Amino acid sequence: MNAIDQAILWLNDPLNWTNPGGILDRLGEHLWISFAAVLIGCLVAWPIGLWLGHTGRGGGVVVLISNVTLAIPTVALLTILPLTPLGFGQRPVILALAVFAVPPLLANAYTGVRQVDPEARDAARGMGLSGRQLLTRVELPLAVPYLATGFRTASVQVVATAALASFVNGGGLGQIISAGFGLGMSVGGGQILAGALLVALLALGIEGLLALAERALTPRPLRRPGRFRRRAATA
Amino acid sequence: MSSRQWVISSVRYADPPGNPWFSWQYLRDNSDTVLSALVEHVTLTTQAVAFAAVVGLPLAVLAYWFRPLTAPILALSGVLYTIPSLALLAFVAPLVGTTRPASVLIALVLYALLLIVRNTLAGLNQLPAEVLDAAQGMGYGRFARLFRVDLPLAIPAILTGLRLATVSTVALVTVGSLIGYGGLGDLILGGFRNNFYKAEILVGTVLCVALGLLLDLLLAGAGRLLTPWTRGARA
């Protein structure tokens, strides 16, 4: 029996779904961890990104943060944070994932505000809008497509990276894969493949869902047909 | 198991003074281990990026020449990138075998491939039409134009892709330590499993980040040497 047959067999066993620590439990953990991480990321990155974009300063900072974050291995952050006063459990995992959600959120918020037409900005100023009003009434609505792109990139990245939380027993669907590797290839091969399938499907599903949501939420005048859509910053 | 549990609880409640984050003693005593992990890391990274470049550049040129191929190639690489690294490793490992670094290498190449194809294609598609017309008018054939005009002008974009691919590959190599070929990731996770040996974790992390930034700098320097014409324009 090869690994693929084993994987199908493993997925067809209802106990693997409903047992404590089974697929449904892990799925719940996975989604909760990802949700919390993206939420923290948004709360931190969006205000900073919008403000930096509004003042027009800090482009270099945004690039620097993205580059350095890219260079830090997720595994390292997941390993180090539990050993700090944060302690073990889900908190360090959520924080580590939030760190990886920040660059795309930040970069897109910054770019979103920067790309606003200078003439629209001048017109708003001419109408007597204060800096704060300019940000909330003109720049923020016009930056929504970029914010949405950043949110989507960050969410998919976090859902995908959350699989690594299993390295430190942080829960999530990755745990199924890790457990499979722990059993060895002859016994756990099917479980490894099944876990990989679940994680990959979840990531692709979230990507598709958010793509639809992004389209639905973008204000109609800002929806551009494919050819003219500007590429948002990805980091 | 009982001794391990004891150590976990002792670390959690009373941090023993003998486990600092920084320790020269550790480096001196384990220089061989650290060095071999570093060598493995560099080898895996360079092999993965080199493979990805050898496969990715022609792929990008194909997509550039034959427009109908662009969408499928980009879509395929986009889907690949959405699949979590752990899941990809879990897909590859049972099929290729866990006892070989090839499993890690394949997963790494697939990720680096996307970044290289995407950036190369973007660079090629953004070449000014006048320049291409001029090249055509001077009698350059398809291949001559590709090697004398298109590719040299796209070098900045290609290098951006290579740099991104390199830095993220350096960070991704660590995931391979799940099947024993993770380079510096073996140090990070080894330290975590070995009674939370902080010095070992930190050495792995710092070397990883330093390696990523160093390779990034080297590639940036190579880019400057290869594109002398961009310097005059910017200054």
Tab-separated table of C-alpha atoms in Angstrom:
chain	number	residue	atom	x	y	z
A	1	MET	CA	0.000	0.000	0.000
A	2	ASN	CA	1.542	3.288	-1.002
A	3	ALA	CA	1.415	6.568	0.872
A	4	ILE	CA	-1.403	8.020	-1.206
A	5	ASP	CA	-3.742	5.094	-0.491
A	6	GLN	CA	-2.764	5.344	3.158
A	7	ALA	CA	-3.616	9.052	3.158
A	8	ILE	CA	-7.077	8.409	1.697
A	9	LEU	CA	-7.647	5.657	4.234
A	10	TRP	CA	-6.557	7.959	7.063
A	11	LEU	CA	-8.864	10.740	5.933
A	12	ASN	CA	-11.780	8.309	5.677
A	13	ASP	CA	-11.522	7.249	9.300
A	14	PRO	CA	-14.142	9.308	11.162
A	15	LEU	CA	-12.233	8.929	14.434
A	16	ASN	CA	-9.344	10.907	12.959
A	17	TRP	CA	-11.755	13.810	12.544
A	18	THR	CA	-13.642	13.790	15.826
A	19	ASN	CA	-11.117	12.453	18.331
A	20	PRO	CA	-9.657	14.918	20.837
A	21	GLY	CA	-6.712	16.394	18.943
A	22	GLY	CA	-8.318	15.215	15.712
A	23	ILE	CA	-8.708	17.177	12.512
A	24	LEU	CA	-11.639	19.321	13.688
A	25	ASP	CA	-9.867	20.313	16.909
A	26	ARG	CA	-6.702	21.164	14.982
A	27	LEU	CA	-8.651	23.120	12.401
A	28	GLY	CA	-10.251	25.199	15.159
A	29	GLU	CA	-6.840	25.903	16.708
A	30	HIS	CA	-5.378	26.739	13.333
A	31	LEU	CA	-8.111	29.242	12.511
A	32	TRP	CA	-8.063	30.837	15.954
A	33	ILE	CA	-4.274	31.259	15.971
A	34	SER	CA	-4.320	32.725	12.466
A	35	PHE	CA	-7.214	35.055	13.244
A	36	ALA	CA	-5.583	36.407	16.395
A	37	ALA	CA	-2.242	36.890	14.636
A	38	VAL	CA	-3.744	38.777	11.693
A	39	LEU	CA	-5.839	40.902	14.062
A	40	ILE	CA	-2.777	41.949	16.062
A	41	GLY	CA	-0.891	42.560	12.836
A	42	CYS	CA	-3.648	44.860	11.552
A	43	LEU	CA	-3.901	46.777	14.811
A	44	VAL	CA	-0.162	47.450	14.748
A	45	ALA	CA	0.610	47.829	11.055
A	46	TRP	CA	-2.340	49.768	9.679
A	47	PRO	CA	-2.171	52.875	11.917
A	48	ILE	CA	1.599	53.086	11.431
A	49	GLY	CA	1.422	52.476	7.691
A	50	LEU	CA	-1.393	54.987	7.152
A	51	TRP	CA	0.357	57.601	9.256
A	52	LEU	CA	3.709	57.116	7.518
A	53	GLY	CA	1.978	57.325	4.168
A	54	HIS	CA	0.068	60.435	5.227
A	55	THR	CA	3.194	62.268	6.303
A	56	GLY	CA	5.128	60.894	3.351
A	57	ARG	CA	8.043	59.854	5.497
A	58	GLY	CA	9.411	56.451	6.366
A	59	GLY	CA	9.513	54.737	2.984
A	60	GLY	CA	12.968	53.477	3.873
A	61	VAL	CA	11.762	52.168	7.220
A	62	VAL	CA	9.010	50.143	5.555
A	63	VAL	CA	11.459	48.523	3.151
A	64	LEU	CA	13.950	47.831	5.945
A	65	ILE	CA	11.323	46.169	8.158
A	66	SER	CA	10.163	43.998	5.264
A	67	ASN	CA	13.697	42.889	4.403
A	68	VAL	CA	14.745	42.049	7.933
A	69	THR	CA	11.494	40.178	8.653
A	70	LEU	CA	11.972	38.158	5.504
A	71	ALA	CA	15.394	37.084	6.732
A	72	ILE	CA	14.224	35.833	10.152
A	73	PRO	CA	13.316	32.167	9.952
A	74	THR	CA	9.807	31.523	11.302
A	75	VAL	CA	11.161	28.488	13.071
A	76	ALA	CA	13.603	30.672	15.012
A	77	LEU	CA	10.958	33.124	16.172
A	78	LEU	CA	8.625	30.294	17.166
A	79	THR	CA	11.445	28.741	19.154
A	80	ILE	CA	12.725	31.868	20.849
A	81	LEU	CA	9.481	33.521	21.961
A	82	PRO	CA	8.321	30.699	24.258
A	83	LEU	CA	11.621	30.960	26.149
A	84	THR	CA	11.074	34.636	26.919
A	85	PRO	CA	8.821	35.744	29.815
A	86	LEU	CA	5.913	35.175	27.417
A	87	GLY	CA	5.969	31.518	28.371
A	88	PHE	CA	4.669	28.504	26.477
A	89	GLY	CA	1.252	28.011	24.959
A	90	GLN	CA	-0.509	29.832	22.166
A	91	ARG	CA	0.516	33.386	23.046
A	92	PRO	CA	4.098	33.173	21.720
A	93	VAL	CA	2.878	31.415	18.578
A	94	ILE	CA	0.291	34.114	17.879
A	95	LEU	CA	2.867	36.835	18.451
A	96	ALA	CA	5.424	35.166	16.179
A	97	LEU	CA	2.872	34.873	13.384
A	98	ALA	CA	1.750	38.487	13.924
A	99	VAL	CA	5.348	39.560	13.252
A	100	PHE	CA	5.122	37.923	9.838
A	101	ALA	CA	1.773	39.529	9.111
A	102	VAL	CA	3.131	43.056	9.657
A	103	PRO	CA	5.281	43.617	6.509
A	104	PRO	CA	2.585	43.067	3.856
A	105	LEU	CA	0.034	45.023	5.912
A	106	LEU	CA	2.456	47.873	6.530
A	107	ALA	CA	3.819	48.072	2.996
A	108	ASN	CA	0.369	48.072	1.417
A	109	ALA	CA	-1.055	50.640	3.846
A	110	TYR	CA	1.909	52.903	3.103
A	111	THR	CA	1.712	52.433	-0.667
A	112	GLY	CA	-2.067	52.785	-0.569
A	113	VAL	CA	-1.875	56.268	0.902
A	114	ARG	CA	1.118	57.313	-1.187
A	115	GLN	CA	-0.564	56.425	-4.488
A	116	VAL	CA	-3.476	58.804	-3.841
A	117	ASP	CA	-3.559	61.381	-6.623
A	118	PRO	CA	-1.747	64.544	-5.408
A	119	GLU	CA	-4.439	66.612	-7.125
A	120	ALA	CA	-7.174	64.962	-5.064
A	121	ARG	CA	-5.102	65.739	-1.990
A	122	ASP	CA	-4.635	69.364	-3.031
A	123	ALA	CA	-8.336	69.704	-3.764
A	124	ALA	CA	-9.217	68.354	-0.319
A	125	ARG	CA	-6.805	70.788	1.309
A	126	GLY	CA	-8.253	73.612	-0.783
A	127	MET	CA	-11.715	72.732	0.517
A	128	GLY	CA	-10.369	73.357	3.993
A	129	LEU	CA	-9.955	69.784	5.250
A	130	SER	CA	-7.527	69.409	8.125
A	131	GLY	CA	-4.744	66.844	7.971
A	132	ARG	CA	-6.797	64.418	10.021
A	133	GLN	CA	-9.884	64.864	7.856
A	134	LEU	CA	-7.759	64.467	4.747
A	135	LEU	CA	-6.513	61.130	6.058
A	136	THR	CA	-9.884	59.740	7.122
A	137	ARG	CA	-12.115	61.156	4.369
A	138	VAL	CA	-9.895	61.080	1.285
A	139	GLU	CA	-6.754	59.024	1.684
A	140	LEU	CA	-8.201	56.149	3.708
A	141	PRO	CA	-11.128	55.357	1.364
A	142	LEU	CA	-8.848	55.596	-1.657
A	143	ALA	CA	-6.358	53.237	0.007
A	144	VAL	CA	-8.970	50.531	0.646
A	145	PRO	CA	-8.008	48.346	-2.345
A	146	TYR	CA	-4.409	48.307	-1.133
A	147	LEU	CA	-5.432	47.597	2.437
A	148	ALA	CA	-7.541	44.701	1.174
A	149	THR	CA	-4.646	43.296	-0.871
A	150	GLY	CA	-2.355	43.568	2.141
A	151	PHE	CA	-4.919	41.881	4.346
A	152	ARG	CA	-5.286	39.035	1.896
A	153	THR	CA	-1.544	38.529	1.496
A	154	ALA	CA	-1.008	38.644	5.253
A	155	SER	CA	-3.892	36.276	6.026
A	156	VAL	CA	-2.808	33.649	3.536
A	157	GLN	CA	0.806	33.929	4.696
A	158	VAL	CA	-0.218	33.538	8.325
A	159	VAL	CA	-2.534	30.588	7.650
A	160	ALA	CA	0.263	28.907	5.717
A	161	THR	CA	2.931	29.709	8.306
A	162	ALA	CA	0.729	28.632	11.221
A	163	ALA	CA	1.480	25.068	10.144
A	164	LEU	CA	4.983	25.596	11.532
A	165	ALA	CA	3.594	26.169	15.036
A	166	SER	CA	3.626	22.400	15.373
A	167	PHE	CA	7.415	22.573	15.777
A	168	VAL	CA	6.846	23.923	19.284
A	169	ASN	CA	3.632	22.019	19.989
A	170	GLY	CA	1.671	25.172	19.294
A	171	GLY	CA	-1.272	23.314	17.821
A	172	GLY	CA	-2.889	23.737	14.446
A	173	LEU	CA	-3.114	21.457	11.440
A	174	GLY	CA	0.675	21.234	11.164
A	175	GLN	CA	0.532	19.056	14.258
A	176	ILE	CA	-0.940	16.245	12.137
A	177	ILE	CA	2.067	16.394	9.801
A	178	SER	CA	4.566	16.554	12.645
A	179	ALA	CA	2.930	13.603	14.370
A	180	GLY	CA	3.159	11.687	11.099
A	181	PHE	CA	6.877	12.403	10.792
A	182	GLY	CA	7.233	11.308	14.410
A	183	LEU	CA	5.715	7.909	13.558
A	184	GLY	CA	8.198	7.356	10.737
A	185	MET	CA	7.578	7.084	7.042
A	186	SER	CA	6.264	3.511	6.868
A	187	VAL	CA	3.562	4.027	9.508
A	188	GLY	CA	2.935	7.771	9.309
A	189	GLY	CA	3.399	8.331	5.581
A	190	GLY	CA	-0.321	8.436	4.919
A	191	GLN	CA	-0.947	10.766	7.813
A	192	ILE	CA	1.799	13.126	6.596
A	193	LEU	CA	0.243	13.336	3.152
A	194	ALA	CA	-3.258	13.730	4.574
A	195	GLY	CA	-2.108	16.556	6.858
A	196	ALA	CA	-0.306	18.264	3.993
A	197	LEU	CA	-3.447	18.018	1.881
A	198	LEU	CA	-5.568	19.564	4.636
A	199	VAL	CA	-3.173	22.455	5.258
A	200	ALA	CA	-2.761	23.179	1.561
A	201	LEU	CA	-6.521	23.058	0.952
A	202	LEU	CA	-7.144	25.393	3.877
A	203	ALA	CA	-4.596	27.922	2.588
A	204	LEU	CA	-5.987	27.793	-0.950
A	205	GLY	CA	-9.567	28.024	0.367
A	206	ILE	CA	-8.772	31.101	2.456
A	207	GLU	CA	-7.040	32.668	-0.543
A	208	GLY	CA	-10.098	32.110	-2.722
A	209	LEU	CA	-12.534	33.304	-0.069
A	210	LEU	CA	-10.597	36.491	0.595
A	211	ALA	CA	-10.230	37.176	-3.117
A	212	LEU	CA	-14.025	37.132	-3.390
A	213	ALA	CA	-14.449	39.247	-0.254
A	214	GLU	CA	-11.885	41.743	-1.530
A	215	ARG	CA	-13.829	42.158	-4.731
A	216	ALA	CA	-17.121	42.563	-2.917
A	217	LEU	CA	-15.772	45.125	-0.444
A	218	THR	CA	-13.814	47.326	-2.852
A	219	PRO	CA	-15.867	50.452	-3.645
A	220	ARG	CA	-17.229	50.125	-7.159
A	221	PRO	CA	-15.426	53.161	-8.661
A	222	LEU	CA	-12.117	51.750	-7.484
A	223	ARG	CA	-12.592	48.380	-9.151
A	224	ARG	CA	-10.440	48.421	-12.215
A	225	PRO	CA	-10.646	45.911	-14.994
A	226	GLY	CA	-7.617	43.637	-14.936
A	227	ARG	CA	-5.434	45.485	-17.406
A	228	PHE	CA	-5.421	48.768	-15.565
A	229	ARG	CA	-5.211	47.402	-12.063
A	230	ARG	CA	-2.055	48.678	-10.471
A	231	ARG	CA	0.050	46.078	-8.797
A	232	ALA	CA	-0.029	46.543	-5.058
A	233	ALA	CA	3.156	46.295	-3.073
A	234	THR	CA	3.836	42.814	-1.864
A	235	ALA	CA	6.366	42.100	0.780
B	1	MET	CA	10.713	11.068	29.658
B	2	SER	CA	10.527	11.791	33.353
B	3	SER	CA	13.896	13.511	33.392
B	4	ARG	CA	12.859	15.595	30.398
B	5	GLN	CA	9.672	16.704	32.091
B	6	TRP	CA	11.640	17.644	35.144
B	7	VAL	CA	13.914	19.832	33.090
B	8	ILE	CA	10.992	21.513	31.354
B	9	SER	CA	9.362	22.443	34.614
B	10	SER	CA	12.622	23.650	36.106
B	11	VAL	CA	13.250	25.919	33.130
B	12	ARG	CA	9.774	27.255	33.323
B	13	TYR	CA	9.760	28.130	36.988
B	14	ALA	CA	13.354	28.883	37.797
B	15	ASP	CA	15.638	29.740	34.915
B	16	PRO	CA	18.954	28.102	35.718
B	17	PRO	CA	21.838	30.582	35.535
B	18	GLY	CA	23.791	28.084	33.424
B	19	ASN	CA	21.635	28.698	30.330
B	20	PRO	CA	22.400	32.176	28.985
B	21	TRP	CA	21.348	33.430	25.539
B	22	PHE	CA	24.928	34.379	24.671
B	23	SER	CA	27.765	31.983	25.284
B	24	TRP	CA	31.208	32.007	23.702
B	25	GLN	CA	31.850	28.773	25.515
B	26	TYR	CA	29.171	27.077	23.418
B	27	LEU	CA	30.656	28.414	20.181
B	28	ARG	CA	34.150	27.284	21.115
B	29	ASP	CA	33.064	23.825	22.231
B	30	ASN	CA	30.804	23.179	19.255
B	31	SER	CA	32.563	24.964	16.418
B	32	ASP	CA	32.546	21.783	14.316
B	33	THR	CA	28.793	21.282	14.636
B	34	VAL	CA	28.060	24.925	13.965
B	35	LEU	CA	30.363	24.986	10.964
B	36	SER	CA	28.878	21.872	9.383
B	37	ALA	CA	25.364	23.229	9.929
B	38	LEU	CA	26.417	26.497	8.300
B	39	VAL	CA	27.966	24.656	5.356
B	40	GLU	CA	24.816	22.572	4.921
B	41	HIS	CA	22.719	25.726	5.035
B	42	VAL	CA	24.826	27.539	2.442
B	43	THR	CA	24.910	24.454	0.200
B	44	LEU	CA	21.149	23.941	0.292
B	45	THR	CA	20.505	27.645	-0.313
B	46	THR	CA	22.876	28.057	-3.240
B	47	GLN	CA	21.772	24.798	-4.854
B	48	ALA	CA	18.103	25.730	-4.519
B	49	VAL	CA	18.517	29.266	-5.875
B	50	ALA	CA	20.793	28.075	-8.696
B	51	PHE	CA	18.329	25.367	-9.760
B	52	ALA	CA	15.445	27.803	-9.527
B	53	ALA	CA	17.311	30.338	-11.657
B	54	VAL	CA	18.272	27.741	-14.286
B	55	VAL	CA	14.658	26.596	-14.572
B	56	GLY	CA	12.948	29.908	-13.861
B	57	LEU	CA	14.723	32.190	-16.337
B	58	PRO	CA	13.865	30.128	-19.442
B	59	LEU	CA	10.328	29.739	-18.116
B	60	ALA	CA	10.008	33.509	-17.793
B	61	VAL	CA	11.406	34.014	-21.301
B	62	LEU	CA	8.882	31.488	-22.658
B	63	ALA	CA	6.055	33.353	-20.968
B	64	TYR	CA	7.459	36.602	-22.375
B	65	TRP	CA	7.630	35.308	-25.937
B	66	PHE	CA	4.334	33.439	-25.953
B	67	ARG	CA	1.711	35.611	-24.297
B	68	PRO	CA	-0.907	32.854	-23.872
B	69	LEU	CA	1.550	31.056	-21.579
B	70	THR	CA	1.861	33.996	-19.183
B	71	ALA	CA	-1.364	33.490	-17.257
B	72	PRO	CA	-0.986	29.729	-16.682
B	73	ILE	CA	2.648	30.043	-15.594
B	74	LEU	CA	1.869	32.870	-13.181
B	75	ALA	CA	-1.228	31.119	-11.842
B	76	LEU	CA	0.645	27.882	-11.286
B	77	SER	CA	3.459	29.589	-9.413
B	78	GLY	CA	0.926	31.601	-7.394
B	79	VAL	CA	-0.865	28.459	-6.280
B	80	LEU	CA	2.458	26.851	-5.414
B	81	TYR	CA	3.355	29.802	-3.212
B	82	THR	CA	0.076	29.560	-1.308
B	83	ILE	CA	0.838	25.998	-0.259
B	84	PRO	CA	2.467	26.095	3.185
B	85	SER	CA	6.141	25.166	3.328
B	86	LEU	CA	5.507	22.413	5.850
B	87	ALA	CA	2.791	20.912	3.655
B	88	LEU	CA	5.005	21.085	0.566
B	89	LEU	CA	7.772	19.307	2.441
B	90	ALA	CA	5.216	16.756	3.602
B	91	PHE	CA	4.076	16.207	0.007
B	92	VAL	CA	7.594	15.752	-1.294
B	93	ALA	CA	9.100	13.712	1.529
B	94	PRO	CA	7.001	10.527	1.205
B	95	LEU	CA	7.486	10.520	-2.571
B	96	VAL	CA	11.220	11.239	-2.702
B	97	GLY	CA	12.264	9.737	0.604
B	98	THR	CA	12.967	11.396	3.924
B	99	THR	CA	16.542	10.286	4.198
B	100	ARG	CA	17.772	12.516	1.429
B	101	PRO	CA	18.380	16.273	1.323
B	102	ALA	CA	16.762	16.149	-2.126
B	103	SER	CA	13.333	16.346	-0.461
B	104	VAL	CA	14.214	19.662	1.163
B	105	LEU	CA	15.869	20.870	-2.010
B	106	ILE	CA	12.811	20.223	-4.186
B	107	ALA	CA	10.542	22.131	-1.817
B	108	LEU	CA	12.999	25.050	-1.695
B	109	VAL	CA	13.389	25.172	-5.480
B	110	LEU	CA	9.622	25.338	-5.976
B	111	TYR	CA	9.360	28.388	-3.727
B	112	ALA	CA	12.359	30.219	-5.175
B	113	LEU	CA	11.091	29.470	-8.688
B	114	LEU	CA	7.975	31.561	-8.231
B	115	LEU	CA	9.802	34.686	-7.099
B	116	ILE	CA	12.317	34.434	-9.932
B	117	VAL	CA	9.740	33.821	-12.682
B	118	ARG	CA	7.444	36.571	-11.450
B	119	ASN	CA	10.123	39.240	-11.205
B	120	THR	CA	11.885	38.306	-14.438
B	121	LEU	CA	8.620	38.399	-16.333
B	122	ALA	CA	7.691	41.749	-14.810
B	123	GLY	CA	11.096	43.132	-15.799
B	124	LEU	CA	10.865	41.845	-19.363
B	125	ASN	CA	7.328	43.153	-19.827
B	126	GLN	CA	8.280	46.630	-18.684
B	127	LEU	CA	10.987	47.240	-21.269
B	128	PRO	CA	10.351	50.468	-23.202
B	129	ALA	CA	8.788	49.774	-26.595
B	130	GLU	CA	11.046	52.308	-28.366
B	131	VAL	CA	14.159	50.418	-27.313
B	132	LEU	CA	12.738	47.130	-28.585
B	133	ASP	CA	11.686	48.765	-31.859
B	134	ALA	CA	15.168	50.196	-32.275
B	135	ALA	CA	16.704	46.769	-31.664
B	136	GLN	CA	14.335	45.251	-34.174
B	137	GLY	CA	15.202	47.984	-36.686
B	138	MET	CA	18.906	47.295	-36.277
B	139	GLY	CA	18.261	43.776	-37.474
B	140	TYR	CA	18.504	41.836	-34.238
B	141	GLY	CA	16.847	38.443	-34.395
B	142	ARG	CA	14.810	37.005	-31.571
B	143	PHE	CA	17.718	35.393	-29.740
B	144	ALA	CA	20.208	38.166	-30.398
B	145	ARG	CA	17.741	40.715	-29.085
B	146	LEU	CA	17.043	38.571	-26.038
B	147	PHE	CA	20.682	38.269	-25.045
B	148	ARG	CA	21.935	41.707	-26.131
B	149	VAL	CA	18.954	43.898	-25.269
B	150	ASP	CA	16.071	42.305	-23.355
B	151	LEU	CA	17.900	40.389	-20.657
B	152	PRO	CA	20.579	43.009	-19.903
B	153	LEU	CA	17.907	45.687	-19.517
B	154	ALA	CA	15.859	43.416	-17.267
B	155	ILE	CA	18.830	42.688	-14.987
B	156	PRO	CA	17.612	44.959	-12.169
B	157	ALA	CA	14.244	43.166	-12.024
B	158	ILE	CA	15.864	39.740	-12.345
B	159	LEU	CA	18.217	40.585	-9.499
B	160	THR	CA	15.359	41.776	-7.314
B	161	GLY	CA	13.763	38.375	-7.817
B	162	LEU	CA	17.039	36.573	-7.083
B	163	ARG	CA	17.572	38.598	-3.906
B	164	LEU	CA	14.056	37.950	-2.628
B	165	ALA	CA	14.387	34.273	-3.499
B	166	THR	CA	17.753	33.999	-1.765
B	167	VAL	CA	16.727	35.690	1.468
B	168	SER	CA	13.482	33.752	1.779
B	169	THR	CA	15.252	30.496	0.901
B	170	VAL	CA	17.783	31.088	3.683
B	171	ALA	CA	14.879	31.429	6.115
B	172	LEU	CA	12.979	28.476	4.642
B	173	VAL	CA	15.875	26.015	4.810
B	174	THR	CA	15.235	25.776	8.560
B	175	VAL	CA	11.909	24.009	7.952
B	176	GLY	CA	13.899	21.115	6.500
B	177	SER	CA	15.144	20.227	9.953
B	178	LEU	CA	11.879	18.340	10.450
B	179	ILE	CA	13.408	15.608	8.292
B	180	GLY	CA	16.963	16.246	9.453
B	181	TYR	CA	18.335	18.462	6.683
B	182	GLY	CA	17.730	21.959	7.963
B	183	GLY	CA	21.235	23.413	8.183
B	184	LEU	CA	21.150	26.041	10.891
B	185	GLY	CA	17.526	25.072	11.576
B	186	ASP	CA	18.881	21.866	13.088
B	187	LEU	CA	20.717	24.021	15.633
B	188	ILE	CA	17.608	26.083	16.403
B	189	LEU	CA	15.289	23.132	16.871
B	190	GLY	CA	18.036	20.985	18.344
B	191	GLY	CA	18.558	23.576	21.040
B	192	PHE	CA	14.815	23.765	21.650
B	193	ARG	CA	14.528	20.010	22.063
B	194	ASN	CA	17.765	19.755	24.035
B	195	ASN	CA	16.396	21.248	27.277
B	196	PHE	CA	15.953	24.668	25.676
B	197	TYR	CA	19.650	25.296	25.144
B	198	LYS	CA	19.374	29.040	24.494
B	199	ALA	CA	22.929	29.609	23.244
B	200	GLU	CA	22.476	26.979	20.529
B	201	ILE	CA	19.137	28.468	19.423
B	202	LEU	CA	20.541	31.969	19.268
B	203	VAL	CA	23.673	30.970	17.348
B	204	GLY	CA	21.504	29.261	14.740
B	205	THR	CA	19.167	32.246	14.463
B	206	VAL	CA	21.841	34.929	14.321
B	207	LEU	CA	23.883	33.039	11.738
B	208	CYS	CA	20.744	32.490	9.678
B	209	VAL	CA	19.789	36.173	9.630
B	210	ALA	CA	23.399	37.220	9.036
B	211	LEU	CA	23.723	34.761	6.151
B	212	GLY	CA	20.520	36.054	4.569
B	213	LEU	CA	21.611	39.674	4.790
B	214	LEU	CA	25.156	38.870	3.610
B	215	LEU	CA	23.962	36.997	0.515
B	216	ASP	CA	21.508	39.839	-0.159
B	217	LEU	CA	24.360	42.359	-0.006
B	218	LEU	CA	26.543	40.224	-2.288
B	219	LEU	CA	23.798	40.000	-4.888
B	220	ALA	CA	23.117	43.731	-4.609
B	221	GLY	CA	26.834	44.371	-5.200
B	222	ALA	CA	26.851	42.022	-8.181
B	223	GLY	CA	23.881	43.922	-9.545
B	224	ARG	CA	25.737	47.214	-9.316
B	225	LEU	CA	28.679	45.755	-11.194
B	226	LEU	CA	26.451	44.269	-13.892
B	227	THR	CA	24.424	47.413	-14.537
B	228	PRO	CA	26.847	50.344	-14.669
B	229	TRP	CA	24.337	52.409	-16.674
B	230	THR	CA	21.825	52.684	-13.820
B	231	ARG	CA	24.286	54.488	-11.561
B	232	GLY	CA	24.717	57.516	-13.767
B	233	ALA	CA	20.987	57.907	-14.155
B	234	ARG	CA	20.306	57.827	-10.448
B	235	ALA	CA	23.097	60.169	-9.339
